[in-house]
Amino acid sequence: MQLRYRYRLYPTPGQRVALARAFGCARVVFNDGLRARQAAHAAGLPYIGDTDLQKQVITRAKLTPERAWLGEVSSVVLVQALADLHVAYRNFFASLAGERKGPEIAAPRFRSRKDVRQSVRLTRNGFRVRPGGRLRVAKVGEIKVRWSRPLPSEPSSVTVVRDAAGRYFASFVVEVEDEPLPAGGREVGVDLGLADFAVLSDGTKISNPRWLRSRERKLKRAQQALSRTQKGSRNRGKAARRVAKAHARAADARREFHHQLSSWLVRDNQAVYVETLSVKGLARTRQARGVHDAGWAAFVRMLEYKAARHGRTVAKVARDFPSTQLCSQCGRRDGPKPLRVRAWACPGCGARHDRDHNAARNVLHEGRRLTSSTVAAGCTPAQGHAETPNACGEPVRPPFAVARFVEPGTRQKPEAA
């Protein structure tokens, strides 16, 4: 499995100038390649191949007075910028042909020098980690790195990133070995929400820290100060960085929380079942700010890759499964309930349920059913995962309709006017 390890960089003022030059040259090469292919398509000419495009916008462009300054940065940076363009086009064509799963991908767009995030990617020919712990980047120098943890193996590539807050990071791609954890019999269903970030099927409730809302006062003051500055002034740039730093602190705290919670769930449970959420749809409602602040999609992605590495199982229950409408004791469906109803009693068996806890238990039961169906179809369960055709001692509920395993994606292309 390939993972990314990110570390903070502290370049000197001269190295920041060199990195800014590398960011600019990579952006210009990417835009020149995109412009050349668009012009060829408009003129009815054949698609320009990767090798011919590299000769046109890098090799021959360096010999012209307009692009002679491309030679001031490493050629690895320029070649990888074109490689990113090739990947973008291939993803676009695969999406058009229906060969790529997920939402439809739009055509590549031009990069702007005003983008808040700038980055360059280098292969092994363009960087090296020195024995002293510094990162040597070609034609930039040896940059100080804060090593929060050692690299598990030799990195194959590195991406140097400058974010909106003006911070620099090195993102290494490394190959890691699987580390299976001891098999256990515990399974848990997870109901994600806004009042509580997660409610587990065993009754545990993880509160929602609301990272952005807790910083609203500071953000408001910083944004007001930004709006009072004159456009194009240096003070406006400083004010914009202060706003970006406030957002970065919230994002860092959110990411740390996701990592800690996902590691705990994967470590202590053999199987984790979560409900598939339509984040894009929920982000169009009045609760959009809370939905974005929770970051459910990033949390589920962490669960999936950590489970794959440690020999655990993560299964998703379809979004049309009525987890809040079913009684987890008798299986009676009581119909939809407004969000203000946080507790209810089942008319069939009389059991009283907490809304989120009951939903988590239903997610657990449905996840077990889906896993058992997968095992019955001939697939091998994860090591230590029990084959449970029923609810492990709980009353067996009436069968439900078969859930769809693949949900339709939403289009990312802008609709034509």
Short mmCIF file of C-alpha atoms in Angstrom, two decimals:
data_model
loop_
_atom_site.label_atom_id
_atom_site.label_comp_id
_atom_site.label_asym_id
_atom_site.label_seq_id
_atom_site.Cartn_x
_atom_site.Cartn_y
_atom_site.Cartn_z
CA MET A 1 0.00 0.00 0.00
CA GLN A 2 1.20 3.49 -0.82
CA LEU A 3 0.68 6.23 1.75
CA ARG A 4 1.58 9.89 2.03
CA TYR A 5 3.65 11.20 4.92
CA ARG A 6 3.52 14.98 5.32
CA TYR A 7 6.08 17.08 7.16
CA ARG A 8 6.46 20.79 7.79
CA LEU A 9 9.23 22.62 5.91
CA TYR A 10 11.08 25.76 7.03
CA PRO A 11 12.83 27.24 3.97
CA THR A 12 15.08 30.26 4.22
CA PRO A 13 14.11 33.51 2.45
CA GLY A 14 16.33 32.62 -0.50
CA GLN A 15 14.85 29.14 -0.73
CA ARG A 16 11.35 30.62 -0.69
CA VAL A 17 12.27 32.70 -3.73
CA ALA A 18 13.61 29.59 -5.49
CA LEU A 19 10.45 27.64 -4.63
CA ALA A 20 8.27 30.48 -5.89
CA ARG A 21 10.22 30.37 -9.15
CA ALA A 22 9.63 26.61 -9.37
CA PHE A 23 5.90 27.04 -8.70
CA GLY A 24 5.66 29.64 -11.45
CA CYS A 25 7.60 27.63 -14.04
CA ALA A 26 5.54 24.49 -13.38
CA ARG A 27 2.35 26.50 -13.76
CA VAL A 28 3.50 28.07 -17.06
CA VAL A 29 4.50 24.69 -18.54
CA PHE A 30 1.16 23.18 -17.53
CA ASN A 31 -0.75 26.08 -19.09
CA ASP A 32 1.36 26.03 -22.27
CA GLY A 33 0.70 22.32 -22.72
CA LEU A 34 -3.01 22.76 -22.14
CA ARG A 35 -3.16 25.72 -24.55
CA ALA A 36 -1.30 23.75 -27.25
CA ARG A 37 -3.72 20.84 -27.05
CA GLN A 38 -6.74 23.11 -27.06
CA ALA A 39 -5.43 24.95 -30.14
CA ALA A 40 -4.80 21.65 -31.94
CA HIS A 41 -8.30 20.46 -31.13
CA ALA A 42 -9.84 23.75 -32.34
CA ALA A 43 -7.89 23.51 -35.62
CA GLY A 44 -8.99 19.92 -36.20
CA LEU A 45 -5.47 18.54 -35.80
CA PRO A 46 -4.67 15.19 -34.17
CA TYR A 47 -4.19 14.94 -30.41
CA ILE A 48 -0.63 15.92 -29.45
CA GLY A 49 1.18 13.00 -27.82
CA ASP A 50 3.01 13.24 -24.53
CA THR A 51 6.51 13.12 -26.02
CA ASP A 52 5.79 15.66 -28.75
CA LEU A 53 4.18 18.01 -26.24
CA GLN A 54 7.21 17.81 -23.95
CA LYS A 55 9.52 18.70 -26.83
CA GLN A 56 7.31 21.63 -27.80
CA VAL A 57 6.67 23.32 -24.43
CA ILE A 58 9.92 22.43 -22.61
CA THR A 59 12.83 21.48 -24.88
CA ARG A 60 12.24 23.94 -27.72
CA ALA A 61 10.65 26.56 -25.48
CA LYS A 62 13.88 26.92 -23.46
CA LEU A 63 15.66 28.03 -26.65
CA THR A 64 13.31 30.98 -27.18
CA PRO A 65 13.78 34.37 -25.46
CA GLU A 66 10.20 34.27 -24.09
CA ARG A 67 10.77 31.01 -22.16
CA ALA A 68 14.54 31.00 -21.58
CA TRP A 69 13.98 31.39 -17.82
CA LEU A 70 12.55 27.86 -17.67
CA GLY A 71 16.16 26.68 -17.43
CA GLU A 72 16.48 28.30 -13.98
CA VAL A 73 14.53 25.45 -12.33
CA SER A 74 15.04 21.71 -12.34
CA SER A 75 13.80 19.90 -15.44
CA VAL A 76 12.15 17.32 -13.16
CA VAL A 77 9.68 19.99 -12.02
CA LEU A 78 8.72 20.83 -15.61
CA VAL A 79 8.37 17.20 -16.72
CA GLN A 80 6.17 16.35 -13.74
CA ALA A 81 3.96 19.37 -14.46
CA LEU A 82 3.28 17.92 -17.90
CA ALA A 83 2.76 14.49 -16.35
CA ASP A 84 0.00 16.01 -14.21
CA LEU A 85 -1.59 17.36 -17.39
CA HIS A 86 -1.42 13.91 -19.00
CA VAL A 87 -3.14 12.32 -15.99
CA ALA A 88 -5.84 14.99 -16.03
CA TYR A 89 -6.57 14.33 -19.70
CA ARG A 90 -6.60 10.56 -19.25
CA ASN A 91 -9.04 10.84 -16.36
CA PHE A 92 -11.21 13.14 -18.45
CA PHE A 93 -11.27 10.75 -21.42
CA ALA A 94 -11.89 7.72 -19.20
CA SER A 95 -14.79 9.56 -17.57
CA LEU A 96 -16.29 10.39 -20.97
CA ALA A 97 -16.01 6.75 -22.06
CA GLY A 98 -17.59 5.51 -18.85
CA GLU A 99 -14.43 3.61 -17.83
CA ARG A 100 -13.91 5.61 -14.63
CA LYS A 101 -16.12 5.10 -11.61
CA GLY A 102 -17.53 7.96 -9.64
CA PRO A 103 -18.68 11.44 -10.66
CA GLU A 104 -17.97 12.68 -14.16
CA ILE A 105 -14.67 14.52 -14.48
CA ALA A 106 -14.45 17.86 -16.28
CA ALA A 107 -11.73 18.83 -18.73
CA PRO A 108 -8.44 20.27 -17.38
CA ARG A 109 -8.44 23.98 -16.67
CA PHE A 110 -5.70 26.58 -16.62
CA ARG A 111 -3.77 27.17 -13.41
CA SER A 112 -3.66 30.67 -11.97
CA ARG A 113 -0.82 32.41 -10.20
CA LYS A 114 -3.45 33.65 -7.73
CA ASP A 115 -4.33 30.14 -6.59
CA VAL A 116 -3.94 29.96 -2.82
CA ARG A 117 -2.27 26.56 -3.05
CA GLN A 118 0.91 26.11 -5.10
CA SER A 119 2.85 22.86 -5.48
CA VAL A 120 5.56 21.08 -7.43
CA ARG A 121 6.21 17.36 -7.62
CA LEU A 122 9.61 15.73 -7.92
CA THR A 123 10.69 12.15 -8.54
CA ARG A 124 13.83 10.58 -7.09
CA ASN A 125 16.01 12.42 -9.59
CA GLY A 126 14.99 15.78 -8.15
CA PHE A 127 15.27 15.34 -4.39
CA ARG A 128 17.18 13.52 -1.69
CA VAL A 129 16.89 13.17 2.08
CA ARG A 130 20.29 13.97 3.56
CA PRO A 131 21.70 11.97 6.52
CA GLY A 132 21.43 15.11 8.65
CA GLY A 133 17.67 15.19 8.13
CA ARG A 134 17.45 17.99 5.57
CA LEU A 135 15.58 17.69 2.30
CA ARG A 136 17.67 18.58 -0.74
CA VAL A 137 15.59 19.85 -3.68
CA ALA A 138 17.28 20.35 -7.03
CA LYS A 139 18.18 24.02 -7.68
CA VAL A 140 16.63 25.04 -4.35
CA GLY A 141 19.03 23.69 -1.74
CA GLU A 142 18.79 21.79 1.52
CA ILE A 143 15.56 22.69 3.34
CA LYS A 144 15.02 22.22 7.06
CA VAL A 145 12.38 19.58 7.83
CA ARG A 146 10.55 18.95 11.08
CA TRP A 147 10.48 15.14 11.29
CA SER A 148 7.47 14.32 13.46
CA ARG A 149 7.98 10.60 12.72
CA PRO A 150 10.48 8.57 10.67
CA LEU A 151 9.74 7.52 7.11
CA PRO A 152 8.90 3.79 6.96
CA SER A 153 10.73 3.31 3.64
CA GLU A 154 12.53 5.14 0.88
CA PRO A 155 10.14 7.66 -0.73
CA SER A 156 9.45 7.40 -4.44
CA SER A 157 8.38 11.03 -4.91
CA VAL A 158 7.80 14.21 -2.97
CA THR A 159 5.39 17.10 -3.44
CA VAL A 160 6.43 20.48 -2.05
CA VAL A 161 3.32 22.48 -1.16
CA ARG A 162 2.72 26.06 -0.09
CA ASP A 163 -0.76 26.49 1.37
CA ALA A 164 -2.96 29.56 1.69
CA ALA A 165 -1.49 30.36 5.11
CA GLY A 166 2.03 30.60 3.65
CA ARG A 167 3.18 27.33 5.23
CA TYR A 168 5.42 24.87 3.38
CA PHE A 169 5.03 21.10 3.50
CA ALA A 170 6.76 18.08 1.99
CA SER A 171 4.43 15.21 1.12
CA PHE A 172 6.35 11.95 0.57
CA VAL A 173 4.88 8.91 -1.19
CA VAL A 174 6.18 5.74 0.49
CA GLU A 175 5.44 2.04 0.20
CA VAL A 176 4.30 0.55 3.53
CA GLU A 177 3.75 -3.05 4.52
CA ASP A 178 0.45 -4.28 5.90
CA GLU A 179 0.34 -4.57 9.69
CA PRO A 180 -2.49 -7.01 10.56
CA LEU A 181 -3.83 -6.56 14.07
CA PRO A 182 -4.83 -9.51 16.29
CA ALA A 183 -8.22 -10.84 15.31
CA GLY A 184 -11.13 -9.85 17.54
CA GLY A 185 -14.82 -10.54 17.64
CA ARG A 186 -16.13 -7.03 18.25
CA GLU A 187 -18.21 -5.29 15.61
CA VAL A 188 -19.67 -1.81 15.74
CA GLY A 189 -22.17 0.26 13.80
CA VAL A 190 -21.53 4.00 13.47
CA ASP A 191 -24.20 6.65 12.98
CA LEU A 192 -22.65 9.96 11.91
CA GLY A 193 -24.44 13.20 12.73
CA LEU A 194 -24.18 16.83 13.73
CA ALA A 195 -25.48 16.92 17.31
CA ASP A 196 -22.95 14.16 18.08
CA PHE A 197 -20.22 13.48 15.57
CA ALA A 198 -20.69 9.72 15.95
CA VAL A 199 -22.93 7.43 17.97
CA LEU A 200 -21.85 3.80 18.24
CA SER A 201 -24.09 0.77 18.45
CA ASP A 202 -22.85 0.05 21.99
CA GLY A 203 -24.23 3.41 23.16
CA THR A 204 -20.97 5.39 23.08
CA LYS A 205 -21.42 8.98 21.94
CA ILE A 206 -18.55 11.04 20.51
CA SER A 207 -19.34 14.73 20.77
CA ASN A 208 -18.92 17.04 17.80
CA PRO A 209 -16.12 19.55 18.56
CA ARG A 210 -17.45 21.99 15.90
CA TRP A 211 -14.01 23.24 14.98
CA LEU A 212 -15.15 26.12 12.79
CA ARG A 213 -17.97 27.34 15.02
CA SER A 214 -15.66 27.53 18.04
CA ARG A 215 -13.45 29.95 16.09
CA GLU A 216 -16.20 32.10 14.61
CA ARG A 217 -15.38 35.22 16.66
CA LYS A 218 -11.73 35.25 15.61
CA LEU A 219 -12.65 34.47 12.03
CA LYS A 220 -15.20 37.26 11.98
CA ARG A 221 -12.68 39.82 13.19
CA ALA A 222 -10.05 38.63 10.73
CA GLN A 223 -12.48 38.76 7.80
CA GLN A 224 -13.69 42.23 8.80
CA ALA A 225 -10.10 43.44 8.88
CA LEU A 226 -9.55 41.90 5.45
CA SER A 227 -12.60 43.65 3.98
CA ARG A 228 -11.33 47.05 5.19
CA THR A 229 -8.01 46.78 3.36
CA GLN A 230 -7.41 48.15 -0.10
CA LYS A 231 -7.33 45.66 -2.95
CA GLY A 232 -3.84 45.03 -4.27
CA SER A 233 -2.10 46.41 -1.18
CA ARG A 234 0.46 44.54 0.91
CA ASN A 235 -1.71 44.91 3.98
CA ARG A 236 -4.47 43.03 2.18
CA GLY A 237 -2.11 40.12 1.58
CA LYS A 238 -1.19 40.04 5.27
CA ALA A 239 -4.84 40.15 6.29
CA ALA A 240 -5.67 37.33 3.86
CA ARG A 241 -2.93 35.17 5.39
CA ARG A 242 -4.34 35.80 8.87
CA VAL A 243 -7.74 34.55 7.70
CA ALA A 244 -6.11 31.54 6.05
CA LYS A 245 -4.19 30.70 9.22
CA ALA A 246 -7.40 30.71 11.25
CA HIS A 247 -9.00 28.31 8.79
CA ALA A 248 -5.84 26.17 8.75
CA ARG A 249 -5.95 25.76 12.53
CA ALA A 250 -9.53 24.51 12.31
CA ALA A 251 -8.65 22.12 9.48
CA ASP A 252 -5.63 20.76 11.37
CA ALA A 253 -7.69 20.14 14.50
CA ARG A 254 -10.40 18.42 12.45
CA ARG A 255 -7.87 16.17 10.72
CA GLU A 256 -6.23 15.21 14.01
CA PHE A 257 -9.62 14.32 15.50
CA HIS A 258 -10.47 12.16 12.48
CA HIS A 259 -7.16 10.32 12.70
CA GLN A 260 -7.51 9.59 16.41
CA LEU A 261 -11.12 8.41 16.17
CA SER A 262 -10.60 6.26 13.08
CA SER A 263 -7.48 4.63 14.58
CA TRP A 264 -9.39 3.82 17.77
CA LEU A 265 -12.32 2.26 15.91
CA VAL A 266 -10.08 0.16 13.64
CA ARG A 267 -7.88 -0.97 16.51
CA ASP A 268 -10.69 -2.10 18.84
CA ASN A 269 -13.17 -3.58 16.32
CA GLN A 270 -12.88 -6.33 13.75
CA ALA A 271 -15.63 -4.82 11.61
CA VAL A 272 -16.95 -1.25 11.35
CA TYR A 273 -20.21 -0.47 9.57
CA VAL A 274 -21.10 3.07 8.50
CA GLU A 275 -23.96 4.58 6.58
CA THR A 276 -23.34 6.04 3.14
CA LEU A 277 -24.09 9.76 3.33
CA SER A 278 -24.86 12.14 0.48
CA VAL A 279 -22.56 14.92 1.61
CA LYS A 280 -23.13 16.95 -1.57
CA GLY A 281 -26.88 16.81 -1.08
CA LEU A 282 -26.70 17.70 2.61
CA ALA A 283 -24.35 20.58 1.79
CA ARG A 284 -27.18 22.24 -0.16
CA THR A 285 -29.42 22.45 2.88
CA ARG A 286 -29.57 24.98 5.71
CA GLN A 287 -27.10 22.85 7.66
CA ALA A 288 -24.38 23.20 5.03
CA ARG A 289 -21.89 24.86 7.39
CA GLY A 290 -22.19 22.09 9.98
CA VAL A 291 -21.94 19.40 7.30
CA HIS A 292 -18.72 20.83 5.89
CA ASP A 293 -17.35 21.39 9.39
CA ALA A 294 -17.91 17.73 10.34
CA GLY A 295 -15.90 16.32 7.41
CA TRP A 296 -17.64 12.94 7.28
CA ALA A 297 -16.19 11.93 3.90
CA ALA A 298 -12.59 12.42 5.04
CA PHE A 299 -13.29 10.42 8.19
CA VAL A 300 -14.76 7.47 6.24
CA ARG A 301 -11.79 7.48 3.85
CA MET A 302 -9.45 7.21 6.83
CA LEU A 303 -11.46 4.30 8.17
CA GLU A 304 -11.24 2.47 4.84
CA TYR A 305 -7.50 2.71 4.25
CA LYS A 306 -6.61 1.97 7.88
CA ALA A 307 -8.90 -1.06 7.89
CA ALA A 308 -7.33 -2.33 4.66
CA ARG A 309 -3.86 -1.99 6.13
CA HIS A 310 -4.64 -3.63 9.48
CA GLY A 311 -6.81 -6.51 8.26
CA ARG A 312 -10.15 -5.11 9.40
CA THR A 313 -13.49 -4.80 7.60
CA VAL A 314 -15.31 -1.57 6.78
CA ALA A 315 -18.69 -1.91 5.07
CA LYS A 316 -21.02 0.84 3.91
CA VAL A 317 -24.77 0.61 4.27
CA ALA A 318 -26.72 2.14 1.37
CA ARG A 319 -27.99 5.66 1.90
CA ASP A 320 -31.60 4.60 1.23
CA PHE A 321 -31.56 2.21 4.20
CA PRO A 322 -34.14 3.60 6.74
CA SER A 323 -31.94 3.39 9.81
CA THR A 324 -33.94 6.00 11.76
CA GLN A 325 -37.35 4.51 10.90
CA LEU A 326 -36.79 0.93 12.10
CA CYS A 327 -37.03 -0.45 15.60
CA SER A 328 -33.76 -2.22 16.38
CA GLN A 329 -35.61 -4.66 18.66
CA CYS A 330 -38.52 -5.96 16.57
CA GLY A 331 -37.79 -4.51 13.12
CA ARG A 332 -41.04 -2.56 12.81
CA ARG A 333 -40.89 0.38 10.42
CA ASP A 334 -42.51 3.41 12.01
CA GLY A 335 -42.06 5.91 9.19
CA PRO A 336 -39.91 9.06 8.88
CA LYS A 337 -39.43 11.37 11.84
CA PRO A 338 -38.43 15.05 11.92
CA LEU A 339 -35.03 15.96 13.31
CA ARG A 340 -36.55 17.43 16.46
CA VAL A 341 -37.63 13.92 17.54
CA ARG A 342 -34.60 12.65 19.45
CA ALA A 343 -36.33 9.75 21.25
CA TRP A 344 -39.35 7.62 20.42
CA ALA A 345 -41.18 4.48 21.51
CA CYS A 346 -41.90 1.59 19.15
CA PRO A 347 -45.67 1.00 18.77
CA GLY A 348 -45.03 -2.70 18.15
CA CYS A 349 -42.86 -3.87 21.06
CA GLY A 350 -42.97 -0.78 23.28
CA ALA A 351 -39.17 -0.39 23.34
CA ARG A 352 -37.99 3.20 23.86
CA HIS A 353 -35.11 4.30 21.67
CA ASP A 354 -32.67 7.13 21.43
CA ARG A 355 -32.80 8.19 17.79
CA ASP A 356 -29.06 8.02 17.05
CA HIS A 357 -28.35 4.93 19.15
CA ASN A 358 -31.20 3.07 17.46
CA ALA A 359 -29.88 4.11 14.03
CA ALA A 360 -26.39 2.86 14.91
CA ARG A 361 -27.81 -0.51 15.98
CA ASN A 362 -29.74 -0.77 12.71
CA VAL A 363 -26.58 0.05 10.76
CA LEU A 364 -24.81 -2.74 12.66
CA HIS A 365 -27.56 -5.26 11.83
CA GLU A 366 -27.69 -4.27 8.17
CA GLY A 367 -23.89 -4.33 7.88
CA ARG A 368 -23.85 -7.85 9.29
CA ARG A 369 -26.51 -8.89 6.81
CA LEU A 370 -24.58 -7.45 3.88
CA THR A 371 -21.36 -9.10 5.07
CA SER A 372 -23.14 -12.43 5.47
CA SER A 373 -24.56 -12.09 1.95
CA THR A 374 -21.06 -11.44 0.63
CA VAL A 375 -19.74 -14.55 2.39
CA ALA A 376 -22.64 -16.62 1.04
CA ALA A 377 -21.81 -15.43 -2.47
CA GLY A 378 -18.35 -17.00 -2.19
CA CYS A 379 -16.26 -14.08 -0.93
CA THR A 380 -13.90 -14.67 1.97
CA PRO A 381 -14.51 -12.54 5.08
CA ALA A 382 -11.72 -10.70 6.81
CA GLN A 383 -9.57 -12.66 9.23
CA GLY A 384 -11.36 -13.07 12.54
CA HIS A 385 -14.65 -11.77 11.16
CA ALA A 386 -17.54 -13.92 12.27
CA GLU A 387 -20.01 -15.19 9.68
CA THR A 388 -23.21 -13.90 11.24
CA PRO A 389 -26.41 -14.79 9.36
CA ASN A 390 -28.49 -13.24 12.15
CA ALA A 391 -28.17 -10.47 14.70
CA CYS A 392 -25.99 -12.40 17.19
CA GLY A 393 -28.65 -13.04 19.79
CA GLU A 394 -30.90 -10.12 18.91
CA PRO A 395 -34.43 -10.84 17.62
CA VAL A 396 -34.34 -11.62 13.92
CA ARG A 397 -36.06 -8.86 11.95
CA PRO A 398 -38.17 -9.26 8.81
CA PRO A 399 -36.08 -9.19 5.63
CA PHE A 400 -35.49 -5.83 3.97
CA ALA A 401 -35.22 -4.93 0.32
CA VAL A 402 -31.80 -5.58 -1.19
CA ALA A 403 -29.73 -2.39 -1.03
CA ARG A 404 -27.83 -1.13 -4.04
CA PHE A 405 -24.10 -1.66 -3.71
CA VAL A 406 -23.15 1.17 -6.09
CA GLU A 407 -24.85 4.53 -5.74
CA PRO A 408 -25.16 6.81 -8.78
CA GLY A 409 -22.68 9.69 -8.80
CA THR A 410 -23.37 13.35 -9.39
CA ARG A 411 -22.06 15.25 -12.35
CA GLN A 412 -19.20 17.65 -11.74
CA LYS A 413 -19.44 19.30 -15.12
CA PRO A 414 -21.19 22.68 -15.18
CA GLU A 415 -24.54 22.48 -16.91
CA ALA A 416 -24.83 24.24 -20.24
CA ALA A 417 -26.75 27.49 -20.17
#
